[in-house]
Amino acid sequence: MTMANATLSDVARLAGVSPITASRAIRNSPQVTEATREKVRAAAASLNYTPNSAARALATGHSGFLAVLIPSVTNAVFADVLSGAFSVADDLGLTLQLVNTGYSAQREEDALRLILNQRPSGIIVSGIDQTDASRRMLEGVQVPLVQIMDLCDDPIDMMVGFSHANAAAAAAAHLLDMGYRHPAALAAQLDPRTIRRMAGFSDGLRAAGHPEPDRIQRTDAPSGFAVGGQLLRDLMARRPDTDCVFCNNDDLAIGALFEAQRLGLSVPHRLGICGFNNLEAVGATEPGITSVKTNRFEMGRLAVQKVSRIAGTKDGTPRVVDLGFEVIARASTRRTPTAG
């Protein structure tokens, strides 16, 4: 049996349930049993029913989707965040609409103008560095909003993240604890989070009596293994006494490791290397690369749970959640006692 332009009421009638129960079943609401969901799905399939999101938005004031604005859909960091988000979205009856802002605050602003016209049920946005116009728009929305990947003193609504500056300062402390005395840093992309990491690293060094700001080798090019290698090569040509590097992400750290091996620099004895994010690959290199672990999967999962309060499923967590970080020490910074 099929029906052209079938409505939700048609689906409910065929399944033998009320329209509101049919709606909840289609949205995978936990208020509906699995047996009822199966009946409604079968009825919807037989009628070739497609939910009308525009009509739902007009009727309810929201559309049932969460807008997720991230700077990259290929970067493994944000892939982990999305994995966490998707892990709970279906169970909460929510659909994620992804927007790639390409690390551009202006592109984020333009995307927000379009998204808000679609009446999302909630918004998840990366970072705290919105344009003034974006912030005004977000302050005026009537749906839950979560900023992720960072922390600040004045969140627009809710926030789930960690301090990039404190994490980088912890990396600086680790390198000094390992006996390195001429630390440097490699930075690419130069987005606001990278800048906060570099500032935190420099602050950590100064706090320990090592003020060497000219040891930051940077480029605004996108991160990658080749960029990490080039940055290390340029750094060692300029400051050959450098004995360790903090890299603003793991791609740069892996590239720096490869370049150090090409240059004949023993890691960790002649050169220590520390990355950031603790991606799976840094544990598979030889030697394994020390990195700052960030809780990205949990960040995405918790952000969706917090936004889902629109459906009456408040998670009971604080408005601002600091997920913290951890320096995962591996062989790339583990000097032997005789190598210092």
mmCIF file of C-alpha atoms in Angstrom:
data_model
loop_
_atom_site.group_PDB
_atom_site.id
_atom_site.type_symbol
_atom_site.label_atom_id
_atom_site.label_comp_id
_atom_site.label_asym_id
_atom_site.label_seq_id
_atom_site.Cartn_x
_atom_site.Cartn_y
_atom_site.Cartn_z
ATOM 1 C CA MET A 1 0.000 0.000 0.000
ATOM 2 C CA THR A 2 1.328 3.437 -0.909
ATOM 3 C CA MET A 3 -0.181 6.892 -0.775
ATOM 4 C CA ALA A 4 0.929 10.059 -2.522
ATOM 5 C CA ASN A 5 1.657 12.904 -0.092
ATOM 6 C CA ALA A 6 0.930 10.721 2.932
ATOM 7 C CA THR A 7 0.589 12.623 6.201
ATOM 8 C CA LEU A 8 1.581 11.791 9.743
ATOM 9 C CA SER A 9 -2.088 11.119 10.503
ATOM 10 C CA ASP A 10 -2.155 8.525 7.721
ATOM 11 C CA VAL A 11 0.863 6.799 9.243
ATOM 12 C CA ALA A 12 -0.689 6.889 12.717
ATOM 13 C CA ARG A 13 -3.979 5.459 11.420
ATOM 14 C CA LEU A 14 -2.261 2.584 9.636
ATOM 15 C CA ALA A 15 -0.082 1.810 12.669
ATOM 16 C CA GLY A 16 -3.030 2.009 15.057
ATOM 17 C CA VAL A 17 -1.539 4.745 17.236
ATOM 18 C CA SER A 18 -2.191 8.422 17.893
ATOM 19 C CA PRO A 19 -0.476 11.058 15.715
ATOM 20 C CA ILE A 20 1.648 12.242 18.660
ATOM 21 C CA THR A 21 2.833 8.681 19.305
ATOM 22 C CA ALA A 22 3.645 8.305 15.611
ATOM 23 C CA SER A 23 5.627 11.554 15.730
ATOM 24 C CA ARG A 24 7.589 10.390 18.761
ATOM 25 C CA ALA A 25 8.295 7.039 17.155
ATOM 26 C CA ILE A 26 9.641 8.660 13.996
ATOM 27 C CA ARG A 27 11.899 10.844 16.150
ATOM 28 C CA ASN A 28 13.094 7.773 18.100
ATOM 29 C CA SER A 29 11.805 9.243 21.339
ATOM 30 C CA PRO A 30 12.573 7.113 24.424
ATOM 31 C CA GLN A 31 8.948 7.654 25.432
ATOM 32 C CA VAL A 32 7.895 5.081 22.789
ATOM 33 C CA THR A 33 8.538 1.346 23.040
ATOM 34 C CA GLU A 34 10.603 -0.438 20.415
ATOM 35 C CA ALA A 35 7.565 -2.493 19.355
ATOM 36 C CA THR A 36 5.565 0.675 18.692
ATOM 37 C CA ARG A 37 8.477 2.252 16.830
ATOM 38 C CA GLU A 38 8.673 -0.787 14.566
ATOM 39 C CA LYS A 39 4.926 -0.572 13.790
ATOM 40 C CA VAL A 40 5.187 3.109 12.951
ATOM 41 C CA ARG A 41 8.308 2.608 10.818
ATOM 42 C CA ALA A 42 6.590 -0.161 8.874
ATOM 43 C CA ALA A 43 3.528 2.029 8.307
ATOM 44 C CA ALA A 44 5.673 4.970 7.210
ATOM 45 C CA ALA A 45 7.627 2.769 4.796
ATOM 46 C CA SER A 46 4.485 1.291 3.260
ATOM 47 C CA LEU A 47 3.041 4.777 2.690
ATOM 48 C CA ASN A 48 6.361 6.196 1.473
ATOM 49 C CA TYR A 49 5.974 8.863 4.155
ATOM 50 C CA THR A 50 8.607 11.594 4.482
ATOM 51 C CA PRO A 51 8.489 13.923 7.520
ATOM 52 C CA ASN A 52 7.807 17.552 6.654
ATOM 53 C CA SER A 53 10.469 19.410 8.611
ATOM 54 C CA ALA A 54 9.259 22.814 7.464
ATOM 55 C CA ALA A 55 5.743 22.149 8.718
ATOM 56 C CA ARG A 56 7.108 20.842 11.970
ATOM 57 C CA ALA A 57 9.184 23.958 12.454
ATOM 58 C CA LEU A 58 6.155 26.161 11.934
ATOM 59 C CA ALA A 59 4.000 24.099 14.274
ATOM 60 C CA THR A 60 6.471 23.599 17.105
ATOM 61 C CA GLY A 61 8.891 26.512 16.753
ATOM 62 C CA HIS A 62 11.804 24.174 16.117
ATOM 63 C CA SER A 63 12.763 21.680 13.460
ATOM 64 C CA GLY A 64 14.163 18.672 15.290
ATOM 65 C CA PHE A 65 17.719 19.162 14.026
ATOM 66 C CA LEU A 66 20.794 20.418 15.823
ATOM 67 C CA ALA A 67 23.087 22.732 13.900
ATOM 68 C CA VAL A 68 26.746 21.841 14.494
ATOM 69 C CA LEU A 69 29.260 24.413 13.254
ATOM 70 C CA ILE A 70 32.837 23.135 13.111
ATOM 71 C CA PRO A 71 35.919 24.518 11.339
ATOM 72 C CA SER A 72 36.781 21.256 9.539
ATOM 73 C CA VAL A 73 35.072 17.979 8.652
ATOM 74 C CA THR A 74 38.349 16.257 7.700
ATOM 75 C CA ASN A 75 40.474 17.151 10.733
ATOM 76 C CA ALA A 76 40.620 14.068 12.987
ATOM 77 C CA VAL A 77 40.114 16.271 16.047
ATOM 78 C CA PHE A 78 36.654 17.311 14.910
ATOM 79 C CA ALA A 79 35.892 13.832 13.592
ATOM 80 C CA ASP A 80 36.249 12.629 17.185
ATOM 81 C CA VAL A 81 33.942 15.396 18.414
ATOM 82 C CA LEU A 82 31.349 14.396 15.827
ATOM 83 C CA SER A 83 31.651 10.730 16.770
ATOM 84 C CA GLY A 84 30.733 11.665 20.323
ATOM 85 C CA ALA A 85 27.839 13.811 19.111
ATOM 86 C CA PHE A 86 26.407 11.113 16.837
ATOM 87 C CA SER A 87 26.749 8.501 19.592
ATOM 88 C CA VAL A 88 23.820 10.036 21.489
ATOM 89 C CA ALA A 89 21.890 12.059 18.887
ATOM 90 C CA ASP A 90 19.842 9.140 17.538
ATOM 91 C CA ASP A 91 18.804 7.942 20.994
ATOM 92 C CA LEU A 92 17.601 11.466 21.762
ATOM 93 C CA GLY A 93 15.590 11.674 18.545
ATOM 94 C CA LEU A 94 17.751 14.452 17.128
ATOM 95 C CA THR A 95 19.309 14.959 13.697
ATOM 96 C CA LEU A 96 22.650 16.732 13.296
ATOM 97 C CA GLN A 97 23.169 19.241 10.499
ATOM 98 C CA LEU A 98 26.887 19.870 9.988
ATOM 99 C CA VAL A 99 28.356 23.149 8.767
ATOM 100 C CA ASN A 100 32.030 23.425 7.824
ATOM 101 C CA THR A 101 33.172 26.977 8.540
ATOM 102 C CA GLY A 102 36.715 26.436 7.253
ATOM 103 C CA TYR A 103 38.319 28.256 10.203
ATOM 104 C CA SER A 104 36.641 31.468 8.979
ATOM 105 C CA ALA A 105 34.727 33.628 11.453
ATOM 106 C CA GLN A 106 33.010 35.390 8.529
ATOM 107 C CA ARG A 107 31.888 32.093 6.997
ATOM 108 C CA GLU A 108 30.546 31.093 10.396
ATOM 109 C CA GLU A 109 28.579 34.350 10.567
ATOM 110 C CA ASP A 110 27.119 33.812 7.090
ATOM 111 C CA ALA A 111 26.155 30.228 7.958
ATOM 112 C CA LEU A 112 24.419 31.319 11.148
ATOM 113 C CA ARG A 113 22.157 33.704 9.208
ATOM 114 C CA LEU A 114 20.940 30.772 7.094
ATOM 115 C CA ILE A 115 20.681 28.298 9.951
ATOM 116 C CA LEU A 116 18.598 30.524 12.196
ATOM 117 C CA ASN A 117 16.020 30.904 9.436
ATOM 118 C CA GLN A 118 15.544 27.120 9.579
ATOM 119 C CA ARG A 119 14.616 27.219 13.276
ATOM 120 C CA PRO A 120 17.002 24.579 14.646
ATOM 121 C CA SER A 121 16.200 22.856 17.931
ATOM 122 C CA GLY A 122 19.662 23.735 19.201
ATOM 123 C CA ILE A 123 23.085 24.952 18.144
ATOM 124 C CA ILE A 124 26.585 23.655 18.830
ATOM 125 C CA VAL A 125 29.342 26.025 17.760
ATOM 126 C CA SER A 126 33.113 25.620 17.968
ATOM 127 C CA GLY A 127 35.144 28.105 19.934
ATOM 128 C CA ILE A 128 34.615 31.480 21.537
ATOM 129 C CA ASP A 129 35.896 33.759 18.786
ATOM 130 C CA GLN A 130 32.695 34.663 16.981
ATOM 131 C CA THR A 131 32.329 37.972 15.180
ATOM 132 C CA ASP A 132 30.317 40.677 16.953
ATOM 133 C CA ALA A 133 27.419 40.025 14.577
ATOM 134 C CA SER A 134 27.551 36.262 15.222
ATOM 135 C CA ARG A 135 27.576 36.780 18.954
ATOM 136 C CA ARG A 136 24.559 39.088 18.763
ATOM 137 C CA MET A 137 22.684 36.487 16.726
ATOM 138 C CA LEU A 138 23.572 33.710 19.143
ATOM 139 C CA GLU A 139 22.637 35.803 22.167
ATOM 140 C CA GLY A 140 19.197 36.277 20.635
ATOM 141 C CA VAL A 141 18.368 32.652 19.835
ATOM 142 C CA GLN A 142 15.554 31.017 21.785
ATOM 143 C CA VAL A 143 17.026 27.499 21.681
ATOM 144 C CA PRO A 144 19.830 25.851 23.688
ATOM 145 C CA LEU A 145 23.346 26.755 22.582
ATOM 146 C CA VAL A 146 26.646 25.088 23.488
ATOM 147 C CA GLN A 147 30.084 26.466 22.662
ATOM 148 C CA ILE A 148 32.690 23.704 22.527
ATOM 149 C CA MET A 149 36.475 23.291 22.288
ATOM 150 C CA ASP A 150 37.340 26.173 24.603
ATOM 151 C CA LEU A 151 36.537 27.966 27.862
ATOM 152 C CA CYS A 152 35.906 31.608 28.732
ATOM 153 C CA ASP A 153 34.415 33.727 31.509
ATOM 154 C CA ASP A 154 31.382 34.874 29.509
ATOM 155 C CA PRO A 155 29.755 31.969 27.629
ATOM 156 C CA ILE A 156 26.727 32.887 25.556
ATOM 157 C CA ASP A 157 24.688 30.017 27.030
ATOM 158 C CA MET A 158 26.422 26.709 27.830
ATOM 159 C CA MET A 159 29.996 25.582 27.274
ATOM 160 C CA VAL A 160 31.956 22.314 27.148
ATOM 161 C CA GLY A 161 35.711 22.545 26.648
ATOM 162 C CA PHE A 162 39.122 23.005 28.214
ATOM 163 C CA SER A 163 41.836 25.657 28.544
ATOM 164 C CA HIS A 164 44.246 25.556 25.597
ATOM 165 C CA ALA A 165 46.609 27.932 27.393
ATOM 166 C CA ASN A 166 46.755 25.785 30.534
ATOM 167 C CA ALA A 167 47.227 22.625 28.475
ATOM 168 C CA ALA A 168 50.173 24.128 26.598
ATOM 169 C CA ALA A 169 51.676 25.413 29.854
ATOM 170 C CA ALA A 170 51.496 21.847 31.192
ATOM 171 C CA ALA A 171 53.391 20.677 28.100
ATOM 172 C CA ALA A 172 56.083 23.282 28.794
ATOM 173 C CA ALA A 173 56.372 22.092 32.392
ATOM 174 C CA HIS A 174 56.712 18.484 31.208
ATOM 175 C CA LEU A 175 59.549 19.312 28.829
ATOM 176 C CA LEU A 176 61.433 21.195 31.538
ATOM 177 C CA ASP A 177 60.848 18.340 33.979
ATOM 178 C CA MET A 178 62.436 15.976 31.438
ATOM 179 C CA GLY A 179 65.642 18.032 31.556
ATOM 180 C CA TYR A 180 65.328 20.065 28.366
ATOM 181 C CA ARG A 181 66.682 23.584 28.665
ATOM 182 C CA HIS A 182 66.260 25.200 25.237
ATOM 183 C CA PRO A 183 62.600 24.626 24.348
ATOM 184 C CA ALA A 184 60.892 25.894 21.213
ATOM 185 C CA ALA A 185 57.459 25.625 19.583
ATOM 186 C CA LEU A 186 56.078 24.940 16.109
ATOM 187 C CA ALA A 187 52.745 26.460 15.086
ATOM 188 C CA ALA A 188 50.630 26.326 11.924
ATOM 189 C CA GLN A 189 47.117 27.377 10.860
ATOM 190 C CA LEU A 190 47.229 30.136 13.508
ATOM 191 C CA ASP A 191 43.542 29.930 14.373
ATOM 192 C CA PRO A 192 42.563 31.413 17.761
ATOM 193 C CA ARG A 193 43.007 28.117 19.628
ATOM 194 C CA THR A 194 46.537 27.751 18.244
ATOM 195 C CA ILE A 195 47.363 31.296 19.336
ATOM 196 C CA ARG A 196 46.124 30.535 22.856
ATOM 197 C CA ARG A 197 48.275 27.408 22.963
ATOM 198 C CA MET A 198 51.381 29.307 21.915
ATOM 199 C CA ALA A 199 50.693 32.005 24.503
ATOM 200 C CA GLY A 200 50.189 29.360 27.185
ATOM 201 C CA PHE A 201 53.444 27.637 26.223
ATOM 202 C CA SER A 202 55.379 30.901 26.405
ATOM 203 C CA ASP A 203 53.762 31.789 29.728
ATOM 204 C CA GLY A 204 54.689 28.371 31.107
ATOM 205 C CA LEU A 205 58.299 28.847 30.108
ATOM 206 C CA ARG A 206 58.486 32.356 31.556
ATOM 207 C CA ALA A 207 56.971 31.157 34.818
ATOM 208 C CA ALA A 208 59.844 28.672 35.051
ATOM 209 C CA GLY A 209 62.494 31.243 34.156
ATOM 210 C CA HIS A 210 62.886 30.382 30.455
ATOM 211 C CA PRO A 211 61.698 33.466 28.526
ATOM 212 C CA GLU A 212 62.624 32.589 24.930
ATOM 213 C CA PRO A 213 59.808 33.982 22.738
ATOM 214 C CA ASP A 214 61.926 33.959 19.564
ATOM 215 C CA ARG A 215 61.883 30.163 19.599
ATOM 216 C CA ILE A 216 58.349 29.951 18.187
ATOM 217 C CA GLN A 217 58.511 28.966 14.495
ATOM 218 C CA ARG A 218 55.160 29.649 12.862
ATOM 219 C CA THR A 219 53.245 29.720 9.598
ATOM 220 C CA ASP A 220 49.655 30.462 8.675
ATOM 221 C CA ALA A 221 49.645 27.499 6.275
ATOM 222 C CA PRO A 222 47.337 24.568 7.154
ATOM 223 C CA SER A 223 48.890 21.923 9.379
ATOM 224 C CA GLY A 224 50.361 18.746 7.918
ATOM 225 C CA PHE A 225 53.329 16.409 8.159
ATOM 226 C CA ALA A 226 55.293 18.311 5.491
ATOM 227 C CA VAL A 227 54.620 21.633 7.229
ATOM 228 C CA GLY A 228 55.835 20.192 10.534
ATOM 229 C CA GLY A 229 59.025 19.022 8.864
ATOM 230 C CA GLN A 230 59.643 22.383 7.229
ATOM 231 C CA LEU A 231 59.032 24.286 10.452
ATOM 232 C CA LEU A 232 61.550 22.125 12.320
ATOM 233 C CA ARG A 233 64.106 22.483 9.531
ATOM 234 C CA ASP A 234 63.760 26.274 9.573
ATOM 235 C CA LEU A 235 63.907 26.371 13.368
ATOM 236 C CA MET A 236 67.092 24.297 13.613
ATOM 237 C CA ALA A 237 68.763 26.437 10.948
ATOM 238 C CA ARG A 238 67.924 29.547 12.963
ATOM 239 C CA ARG A 239 68.389 28.196 16.508
ATOM 240 C CA PRO A 240 70.529 25.019 16.301
ATOM 241 C CA ASP A 241 70.845 24.780 20.083
ATOM 242 C CA THR A 242 67.113 23.999 20.421
ATOM 243 C CA ASP A 243 66.743 20.742 22.337
ATOM 244 C CA CYS A 244 62.963 20.204 22.305
ATOM 245 C CA VAL A 245 59.836 21.387 20.479
ATOM 246 C CA PHE A 246 56.197 21.707 21.463
ATOM 247 C CA CYS A 247 53.963 21.373 18.387
ATOM 248 C CA ASN A 248 50.519 22.915 18.340
ATOM 249 C CA ASN A 249 49.049 19.669 16.976
ATOM 250 C CA ASP A 250 50.023 16.067 16.356
ATOM 251 C CA ASP A 251 50.352 16.410 12.563
ATOM 252 C CA LEU A 252 53.160 18.906 13.086
ATOM 253 C CA ALA A 253 54.721 16.667 15.735
ATOM 254 C CA ILE A 254 54.782 13.650 13.402
ATOM 255 C CA GLY A 255 56.283 15.775 10.625
ATOM 256 C CA ALA A 256 58.888 17.107 13.062
ATOM 257 C CA LEU A 257 59.798 13.550 14.083
ATOM 258 C CA PHE A 258 60.308 12.501 10.457
ATOM 259 C CA GLU A 259 62.416 15.590 9.793
ATOM 260 C CA ALA A 260 64.518 15.062 12.924
ATOM 261 C CA GLN A 261 65.294 11.561 11.710
ATOM 262 C CA ARG A 262 66.273 12.921 8.288
ATOM 263 C CA LEU A 263 68.542 15.492 9.967
ATOM 264 C CA GLY A 264 70.161 12.829 12.130
ATOM 265 C CA LEU A 265 68.816 14.313 15.379
ATOM 266 C CA SER A 266 68.320 11.583 17.954
ATOM 267 C CA VAL A 267 64.861 11.682 19.553
ATOM 268 C CA PRO A 268 64.556 12.097 22.513
ATOM 269 C CA HIS A 269 68.253 12.485 23.409
ATOM 270 C CA ARG A 270 69.186 15.361 21.087
ATOM 271 C CA LEU A 271 65.647 16.617 20.479
ATOM 272 C CA GLY A 272 62.452 16.101 22.450
ATOM 273 C CA ILE A 273 59.087 16.347 20.676
ATOM 274 C CA CYS A 274 55.644 16.965 22.192
ATOM 275 C CA GLY A 275 52.386 17.167 20.239
ATOM 276 C CA PHE A 276 48.833 18.172 21.063
ATOM 277 C CA ASN A 277 45.514 16.242 20.905
ATOM 278 C CA ASN A 278 46.902 12.702 21.403
ATOM 279 C CA LEU A 279 45.636 11.290 18.119
ATOM 280 C CA GLU A 280 46.010 7.549 17.623
ATOM 281 C CA ALA A 281 48.939 7.960 15.223
ATOM 282 C CA VAL A 282 51.306 9.470 17.800
ATOM 283 C CA GLY A 283 51.243 6.250 19.787
ATOM 284 C CA ALA A 284 52.227 4.251 16.691
ATOM 285 C CA THR A 285 55.356 6.178 15.653
ATOM 286 C CA GLU A 286 58.865 5.114 16.641
ATOM 287 C CA PRO A 287 59.566 6.549 19.082
ATOM 288 C CA GLY A 288 56.046 7.213 20.310
ATOM 289 C CA ILE A 289 55.295 10.915 20.568
ATOM 290 C CA THR A 290 54.341 12.606 23.837
ATOM 291 C CA SER A 291 51.099 14.556 23.404
ATOM 292 C CA VAL A 292 48.459 16.485 25.327
ATOM 293 C CA LYS A 293 45.296 14.395 25.519
ATOM 294 C CA THR A 294 41.995 16.236 25.021
ATOM 295 C CA ASN A 295 38.600 14.631 25.635
ATOM 296 C CA ARG A 296 37.041 15.252 22.227
ATOM 297 C CA PHE A 297 34.565 12.342 22.041
ATOM 298 C CA GLU A 298 33.173 13.219 25.462
ATOM 299 C CA MET A 299 32.963 16.868 24.395
ATOM 300 C CA GLY A 300 30.697 16.033 21.461
ATOM 301 C CA ARG A 301 28.597 13.596 23.471
ATOM 302 C CA LEU A 302 28.050 15.983 26.358
ATOM 303 C CA ALA A 303 27.322 18.950 24.077
ATOM 304 C CA VAL A 304 24.450 17.097 22.397
ATOM 305 C CA GLN A 305 23.106 15.956 25.739
ATOM 306 C CA LYS A 306 23.102 19.532 27.012
ATOM 307 C CA VAL A 307 21.419 20.878 23.886
ATOM 308 C CA SER A 308 18.781 18.135 24.087
ATOM 309 C CA ARG A 309 17.156 19.819 27.056
ATOM 310 C CA ILE A 310 14.705 21.181 24.445
ATOM 311 C CA ALA A 311 13.197 17.679 24.477
ATOM 312 C CA GLY A 312 12.910 17.674 28.249
ATOM 313 C CA THR A 313 16.007 15.564 28.904
ATOM 314 C CA LYS A 314 18.118 17.863 31.053
ATOM 315 C CA ASP A 315 21.429 16.235 31.847
ATOM 316 C CA GLY A 316 21.951 17.778 35.272
ATOM 317 C CA THR A 317 25.486 18.968 34.513
ATOM 318 C CA PRO A 318 26.752 22.532 35.184
ATOM 319 C CA ARG A 319 26.274 25.262 32.606
ATOM 320 C CA VAL A 320 30.034 25.295 31.949
ATOM 321 C CA VAL A 321 31.944 21.993 31.902
ATOM 322 C CA ASP A 322 35.750 21.927 31.942
ATOM 323 C CA LEU A 323 36.799 18.502 30.590
ATOM 324 C CA GLY A 324 40.460 19.150 31.347
ATOM 325 C CA PHE A 325 43.493 17.591 29.644
ATOM 326 C CA GLU A 326 46.410 15.252 30.362
ATOM 327 C CA VAL A 327 50.005 15.127 29.156
ATOM 328 C CA ILE A 328 50.558 11.573 27.873
ATOM 329 C CA ALA A 329 54.299 11.006 28.154
ATOM 330 C CA ARG A 330 55.913 8.718 25.578
ATOM 331 C CA ALA A 331 59.444 7.963 24.410
ATOM 332 C CA SER A 332 59.846 11.157 22.339
ATOM 333 C CA THR A 333 60.526 13.138 25.542
ATOM 334 C CA ARG A 334 61.908 10.351 27.740
ATOM 335 C CA ARG A 335 65.592 11.147 28.030
ATOM 336 C CA THR A 336 67.939 8.630 29.661
ATOM 337 C CA PRO A 337 69.783 9.850 32.776
ATOM 338 C CA THR A 338 73.038 10.178 30.814
ATOM 339 C CA ALA A 339 71.492 12.050 27.904
ATOM 340 C CA GLY A 340 70.646 15.345 29.632
#
